[in-house]
Amino acid sequence: MKKVLFIDGCFRKEQSRTARLSRAFFSALKGYEAERIDLDALPISPLGRKEMEERNVLTAAEEYGHTMFDIAKQFAASDMVVIAAPFWDMGIPAKLKTYFEHVSVSGIAFDGETCEGKCRAERMIFLTTRGLEIEEGSEQEQATPYLKALCRFFGIGEFMSVSAFGLDVIPPEKCESRLRRAEEEAISLAKSLEANE
Ligand SMILES: Cc1cc2nc3c(=O)[nH]c(=O)nc-3n(C[C@H](O)[C@H](O)[C@H](O)COP(=O)(O)O)c2cc1C
């Protein structure tokens, strides 16, 4: 069965509106075995000099047995990647950025010589909600361009997203209807992806 890696960055858990989109998506996804990463609980820190140097020594020697590479190996071996995370400070939450620092390993996520992507996933799906009236394509929306660039770098062919926005500045009824519409979009997307294995 194909494997989907679910990177769950819905830090507000039950209160999270983004989590509603991921629940809708996974309720309709068939034919995939899901592995979930709870970003909030993941014990990772941003890379500093010491960590970089330690990692560089190992990648230069092509020694990938250390547990520091587990995150990158898991990501690179997935058939699909689904990220659910709220829009923070015009982009993605820092913990998600930190996660990608741990994924982006030469020799695992990309080829150190050619810089070609080595990840197996055919697509990345990004589920998100935004507080302000910021649409995808706006220069204020820096999460999508960043994730698209990562897909290209890692060799992931397709990027798709479902979002609801304006949720902190519109009346509650409108907020609910936007969320419902996004849930329906997430369900349609999941149904369209049914794995045939
Ligand atoms: C730390 C933080 C930073 C945020 N930054 C932005 C922002 O830059 N732009 C925006 O539109 N909303 C911003 N918001 C609002 C969230 O995007 C919005 O409330 C979202 O729906 C939260 O998702 P959740 O319910 O899944 O936690 C921010 C919220 C928090 C807590």
Coordinates of N, CA, C and O in Angstrom, one line a residue, residues 48-166:
G48 N 22.2 24.6 14.1 CA 23.3 25.6 14.4 C 24.6 25.1 13.9 O 24.6 24.0 13.2
R49 N 25.6 25.8 14.2 CA 27.0 25.4 13.7 C 27.4 23.9 14.0 O 27.8 23.2 13.2
K50 N 27.2 23.6 15.3 CA 27.6 22.3 15.8 C 26.9 21.2 15.0 O 27.5 20.2 14.5
E51 N 25.6 21.3 14.9 CA 24.7 20.3 14.2 C 25.1 20.2 12.7 O 25.2 19.1 12.2
M52 N 25.3 21.4 12.1 CA 25.7 21.4 10.7 C 27.0 20.7 10.5 O 27.1 19.9 9.5
E53 N 27.9 21.0 11.3 CA 29.3 20.4 11.1 C 29.2 18.9 11.3 O 29.8 18.1 10.5
E54 N 28.5 18.4 12.3 CA 28.3 17.0 12.6 C 27.7 16.3 11.4 O 28.1 15.3 10.9
R55 N 26.7 17.0 10.9 CA 25.9 16.4 9.7 C 26.8 16.4 8.5 O 26.8 15.4 7.7
N56 N 27.6 17.5 8.2 CA 28.4 17.6 7.1 C 29.5 16.5 7.0 O 29.7 15.9 6.0
V57 N 30.0 16.1 8.2 CA 31.0 15.1 8.3 C 30.4 13.8 7.8 O 31.0 13.0 7.0
L58 N 29.2 13.5 8.3 CA 28.6 12.2 8.0 C 28.1 12.2 6.5 O 28.3 11.1 5.8
T59 N 27.5 13.2 6.0 CA 27.1 13.2 4.6 C 28.3 13.1 3.6 O 28.2 12.5 2.6
A60 N 29.4 13.8 4.0 CA 30.6 13.7 3.1 C 31.1 12.3 3.0 O 31.5 11.9 2.0
A61 N 30.9 11.6 4.2 CA 31.4 10.2 4.2 C 30.3 9.2 3.7 O 30.5 8.0 3.7
E62 N 29.1 9.8 3.3 CA 27.9 9.0 2.9 C 27.6 8.0 4.0 O 27.2 6.8 3.7
E63 N 27.6 8.4 5.2 CA 27.2 7.5 6.3 C 25.9 8.1 6.8 O 25.8 9.1 7.5
Y64 N 24.8 7.3 6.5 CA 23.5 7.8 6.8 C 22.8 7.0 7.9 O 21.6 7.0 8.0
G65 N 23.5 6.2 8.7 CA 23.0 5.4 9.7 C 22.5 6.1 11.0 O 21.7 5.6 11.7
H66 N 23.0 7.3 11.2 CA 22.8 8.0 12.4 C 21.3 8.4 12.5 O 20.6 8.7 11.5
T67 N 20.7 8.4 13.7 CA 19.3 8.7 13.9 C 19.0 10.2 13.4 O 17.8 10.5 13.2
M68 N 20.0 11.0 13.3 CA 19.7 12.4 12.9 C 19.1 12.4 11.5 O 18.5 13.4 11.0
F69 N 19.3 11.3 10.7 CA 18.8 11.2 9.4 C 17.4 10.5 9.2 O 16.9 10.4 8.1
D70 N 16.9 10.1 10.4 CA 15.6 9.4 10.3 C 14.5 10.2 9.7 O 13.7 9.7 8.9
I71 N 14.4 11.5 10.0 CA 13.4 12.4 9.5 C 13.5 12.5 8.0 O 12.5 12.4 7.3
A72 N 14.7 12.7 7.5 CA 14.9 12.9 6.1 C 14.5 11.6 5.3 O 13.9 11.6 4.3
K73 N 15.0 10.5 5.9 CA 14.7 9.2 5.2 C 13.2 8.9 5.2 O 12.7 8.5 4.1
Q74 N 12.5 9.2 6.3 CA 11.1 9.0 6.3 C 10.4 9.8 5.2 O 9.5 9.4 4.5
F75 N 10.8 11.1 5.2 CA 10.2 12.0 4.2 C 10.4 11.6 2.8 O 9.6 11.5 1.9
A76 N 11.7 11.2 2.5 CA 12.1 10.9 1.1 C 11.5 9.6 0.6 O 11.3 9.4 -0.6
A77 N 11.1 8.7 1.6 CA 10.5 7.4 1.2 C 9.0 7.4 1.0 O 8.4 6.5 0.6
S78 N 8.4 8.6 1.3 CA 6.9 8.6 1.3 C 6.4 8.8 -0.1 O 7.0 9.4 -1.0
D79 N 5.2 8.3 -0.4 CA 4.6 8.4 -1.7 C 3.8 9.7 -1.9 O 3.6 10.1 -3.0
M80 N 3.4 10.2 -0.8 CA 2.7 11.5 -0.8 C 3.0 12.2 0.5 O 3.1 11.5 1.6
V81 N 3.0 13.5 0.5 CA 3.2 14.3 1.7 C 2.0 15.2 1.9 O 1.7 16.0 0.9
V82 N 1.4 15.2 3.1 CA 0.3 16.1 3.4 C 0.7 17.0 4.6 O 1.1 16.4 5.6
I83 N 0.7 18.3 4.4 CA 1.0 19.2 5.5 C -0.2 19.9 5.9 O -0.9 20.5 5.0
A84 N -0.5 19.9 7.2 CA -1.6 20.8 7.7 C -1.0 21.7 8.7 O -0.4 21.3 9.7
A85 N -1.0 23.0 8.4 CA -0.4 24.0 9.3 C -1.1 25.4 9.1 O -1.4 25.7 8.0
P86 N -1.3 26.1 10.2 CA -1.8 27.4 10.1 C -0.8 28.4 9.4 O 0.4 28.2 9.4
F87 N -1.3 29.5 9.0 CA -0.5 30.6 8.4 C 0.0 31.5 9.5 O -0.9 32.0 10.3
W88 N 1.3 31.6 9.7 CA 1.8 32.4 10.8 C 2.8 33.3 10.2 O 3.7 33.0 9.5
D89 N 2.7 34.6 10.7 CA 3.7 35.6 10.3 C 4.1 35.6 8.8 O 5.2 35.5 8.5
M90 N 3.0 35.6 8.0 CA 3.1 35.6 6.6 C 3.7 34.4 5.9 O 4.1 34.4 4.7
G91 N 3.9 33.4 6.7 CA 4.4 32.1 6.1 C 4.1 30.9 7.0 O 3.0 30.9 7.5
I92 N 5.0 30.0 7.0 CA 4.7 28.8 7.8 C 5.3 28.9 9.2 O 6.2 29.7 9.5
P93 N 4.7 28.2 10.2 CA 5.2 28.2 11.6 C 6.7 27.8 11.6 O 7.1 26.9 10.8
A94 N 7.5 28.4 12.5 CA 8.9 28.1 12.5 C 9.2 26.6 12.8 O 10.2 26.1 12.3
K95 N 8.4 25.9 13.5 CA 8.7 24.5 13.7 C 8.6 23.7 12.4 O 9.3 22.7 12.3
L96 N 7.7 24.1 11.5 CA 7.7 23.5 10.2 C 8.9 23.8 9.4 O 9.5 22.9 8.7
K97 N 9.4 25.0 9.5 CA 10.6 25.3 8.8 C 11.8 24.5 9.4 O 12.6 24.0 8.6
T98 N 11.8 24.4 10.7 CA 12.8 23.6 11.4 C 12.8 22.1 10.9 O 13.8 21.5 10.6
Y99 N 11.6 21.6 10.8 CA 11.4 20.3 10.3 C 12.1 20.1 8.9 O 12.8 19.2 8.6
F100 N 11.8 21.1 8.0 CA 12.4 21.0 6.7 C 14.0 21.1 6.7 O 14.7 20.6 5.9
E101 N 14.5 21.8 7.7 CA 16.0 21.8 7.9 C 16.5 20.4 8.1 O 17.6 20.0 7.7
H102 N 15.7 19.6 8.8 CA 16.1 18.2 9.1 C 15.8 17.3 8.0 O 16.4 16.2 7.9
V103 N 14.9 17.7 7.1 CA 14.6 16.8 5.9 C 15.6 17.1 4.8 O 16.0 16.2 4.1
S104 N 16.1 18.3 4.7 CA 16.9 18.7 3.5 C 18.3 18.3 3.7 O 19.2 19.1 3.9
V105 N 18.5 17.0 3.5 CA 19.9 16.4 3.7 C 20.4 16.0 2.4 O 19.8 15.2 1.6
S106 N 21.6 16.4 2.1 CA 22.3 16.1 0.9 C 22.5 14.5 0.8 O 23.0 14.0 1.8
G107 N 22.1 13.9 -0.3 CA 22.3 12.5 -0.3 C 21.0 11.7 0.0 O 20.9 10.5 -0.3
I108 N 20.1 12.4 0.7 CA 18.8 11.8 1.0 C 17.6 12.5 0.3 O 16.9 11.9 -0.5
A109 N 17.5 13.8 0.6 CA 16.4 14.5 0.0 C 16.8 15.1 -1.4 O 15.9 15.3 -2.3
F110 N 18.1 15.3 -1.6 CA 18.5 15.8 -2.9 C 19.9 15.2 -3.1 O 20.6 14.9 -2.2
D111 N 20.3 15.2 -4.4 CA 21.7 14.8 -4.8 C 22.7 15.9 -4.5 O 22.5 17.0 -5.1
G112 N 23.7 15.6 -3.7 CA 24.7 16.7 -3.4 C 25.5 17.2 -4.5 O 25.9 18.3 -4.5
E113 N 25.6 16.4 -5.6 CA 26.4 16.9 -6.7 C 25.5 17.5 -7.8 O 25.9 18.6 -8.3
T114 N 24.4 16.9 -8.2 CA 23.6 17.5 -9.2 C 22.5 18.4 -8.7 O 21.9 19.2 -9.5
C115 N 22.3 18.3 -7.4 CA 21.2 19.1 -6.7 C 19.8 18.7 -7.3 O 18.9 19.4 -7.1
E116 N 19.7 17.5 -7.8 CA 18.4 17.0 -8.2 C 17.7 16.3 -7.1 O 18.4 15.7 -6.2
G117 N 16.4 16.5 -7.0 CA 15.6 15.9 -5.9 C 15.7 14.4 -5.9 O 15.7 13.8 -7.0
K118 N 15.7 13.8 -4.7 CA 15.7 12.4 -4.6 C 14.5 11.8 -3.8 O 14.4 10.7 -3.4
C119 N 13.5 12.7 -3.6 CA 12.3 12.2 -2.9 C 11.3 11.5 -3.8 O 11.1 11.9 -4.9
R120 N 10.7 10.5 -3.2 CA 9.9 9.6 -4.0 C 8.4 10.2 -4.2 O 7.8 9.8 -5.2
A121 N 8.0 11.1 -3.3 CA 6.6 11.5 -3.4 C 6.2 12.2 -4.7 O 7.0 12.9 -5.3
E122 N 5.0 11.8 -5.2 CA 4.6 12.4 -6.5 C 4.0 13.8 -6.2 O 3.9 14.6 -7.1
R123 N 3.4 14.0 -5.0 CA 2.8 15.3 -4.7 C 2.9 15.6 -3.2 O 3.0 14.8 -2.4
M124 N 2.8 17.0 -3.0 CA 2.7 17.5 -1.7 C 1.4 18.3 -1.6 O 1.0 19.0 -2.6
I125 N 0.6 18.0 -0.6 CA -0.7 18.7 -0.4 C -0.6 19.6 0.9 O -0.1 19.1 1.9
F126 N -1.0 20.8 0.7 CA -0.8 21.8 1.8 C -2.2 22.2 2.2 O -3.0 22.8 1.4
L127 N -2.6 22.0 3.5 CA -3.9 22.4 4.0 C -3.7 23.5 5.0 O -2.9 23.3 6.0
T128 N -4.3 24.6 4.8 CA -4.0 25.7 5.7 C -5.2 26.7 5.9 O -6.1 26.7 5.1
T129 N -5.1 27.4 7.0 CA -6.1 28.5 7.2 C -5.3 29.8 7.6 O -4.3 29.7 8.2
R130 N -5.9 30.9 7.2 CA -5.3 32.2 7.4 C -6.3 33.2 8.1 O -7.5 33.1 7.8
G131 N -5.8 34.0 9.0 CA -6.6 34.9 9.8 C -7.1 36.1 9.0 O -8.2 36.5 9.1
L132 N -6.2 36.6 8.1 CA -6.5 37.8 7.4 C -7.0 37.5 6.0 O -6.9 36.3 5.5
E133 N -7.5 38.5 5.3 CA -8.0 38.3 3.9 C -6.8 38.2 2.9 O -6.6 39.1 2.1
I134 N -6.0 37.2 3.1 CA -4.8 37.0 2.2 C -5.0 35.8 1.4 O -5.0 34.7 1.9
E135 N -5.0 36.1 0.1 CA -5.2 34.9 -0.9 C -3.9 34.4 -1.4 O -2.9 35.2 -1.4
E136 N -3.9 33.2 -1.9 CA -2.7 32.6 -2.5 C -2.3 33.5 -3.7 O -3.2 33.9 -4.4
G137 N -1.1 33.8 -3.9 CA -0.7 34.6 -5.0 C -0.4 36.0 -4.5 O 0.3 36.8 -5.2
S138 N -0.9 36.4 -3.4 CA -0.6 37.7 -2.8 C 0.8 37.7 -2.3 O 1.3 36.7 -1.9
E139 N 1.5 38.9 -2.4 CA 2.9 38.9 -2.0 C 3.0 38.7 -0.5 O 4.1 38.4 0.1
Q140 N 1.9 38.9 0.2 CA 1.9 38.7 1.7 C 1.9 37.2 2.0 O 2.1 36.8 3.1
E141 N 1.6 36.4 1.0 CA 1.4 34.9 1.2 C 2.7 34.2 0.9 O 2.9 33.9 -0.3
Q142 N 3.5 34.0 1.9 CA 4.8 33.4 1.6 C 4.9 31.9 1.9 O 6.0 31.3 1.8
A143 N 3.9 31.3 2.4 CA 3.9 29.9 2.7 C 4.0 29.1 1.4 O 4.8 28.2 1.3
T144 N 3.0 29.4 0.5 CA 2.9 28.6 -0.7 C 4.2 28.7 -1.6 O 4.7 27.6 -2.0
P145 N 4.7 29.9 -1.9 CA 5.9 29.9 -2.7 C 7.0 29.1 -2.1 O 7.8 28.5 -2.8
Y146 N 7.2 29.2 -0.8 CA 8.3 28.5 -0.1 C 8.1 26.9 -0.3 O 9.0 26.2 -0.6
L147 N 6.9 26.5 0.0 CA 6.6 25.0 -0.1 C 6.8 24.5 -1.6 O 7.3 23.5 -1.9
K148 N 6.3 25.4 -2.5 CA 6.5 25.0 -3.9 C 8.0 24.9 -4.3 O 8.4 24.0 -5.0
A149 N 8.7 25.8 -3.8 CA 10.2 25.8 -4.1 C 10.8 24.6 -3.5 O 11.7 23.9 -4.1
L150 N 10.4 24.2 -2.3 CA 10.9 23.0 -1.7 C 10.6 21.7 -2.5 O 11.4 20.8 -2.7
C151 N 9.3 21.7 -3.0 CA 8.9 20.6 -3.9 C 9.8 20.4 -5.1 O 10.3 19.3 -5.4
R152 N 10.1 21.5 -5.7 CA 10.9 21.5 -6.9 C 12.3 21.0 -6.5 O 12.9 20.2 -7.2
F153 N 12.8 21.5 -5.4 CA 14.2 21.1 -4.9 C 14.2 19.6 -4.6 O 15.2 18.9 -4.9
F154 N 13.2 19.1 -4.0 CA 13.2 17.7 -3.5 C 12.8 16.7 -4.6 O 12.8 15.5 -4.4
G155 N 12.3 17.3 -5.8 CA 11.9 16.4 -6.8 C 10.5 15.9 -6.7 O 10.1 14.9 -7.3
I156 N 9.7 16.6 -6.0 CA 8.2 16.3 -5.8 C 7.5 17.1 -6.9 O 7.5 18.3 -7.0
G157 N 6.8 16.3 -7.8 CA 6.3 16.9 -9.1 C 5.2 17.8 -8.9 O 5.0 18.8 -9.7
E158 N 4.3 17.6 -8.0 CA 3.0 18.3 -7.9 C 2.8 18.9 -6.5 O 3.0 18.3 -5.5
F159 N 2.3 20.1 -6.5 CA 2.0 20.8 -5.3 C 0.5 21.2 -5.4 O 0.1 21.8 -6.4
M160 N -0.3 20.9 -4.4 CA -1.7 21.2 -4.4 C -2.0 21.8 -3.0 O -1.4 21.4 -2.0
S161 N -3.0 22.7 -3.0 CA -3.3 23.3 -1.6 C -4.8 23.5 -1.5 O -5.5 23.7 -2.5
V162 N -5.3 23.5 -0.3 CA -6.6 23.9 0.1 C -6.5 24.8 1.2 O -5.8 24.6 2.2
S163 N -7.2 25.9 1.1 CA -7.1 26.9 2.2 C -8.5 27.6 2.4 O -9.3 27.7 1.5
A164 N -8.6 28.2 3.6 CA -9.7 29.1 3.9 C -9.0 30.3 4.6 O -8.0 30.2 5.3
F165 N -9.4 31.5 4.2 CA -8.7 32.7 4.7 C -9.7 33.7 5.2 O -10.9 33.6 5.0
G166 N -9.2 34.7 5.9 CA -10.0 35.8 6.5 C -10.7 35.4 7.7 O -11.6 36.1 8.2

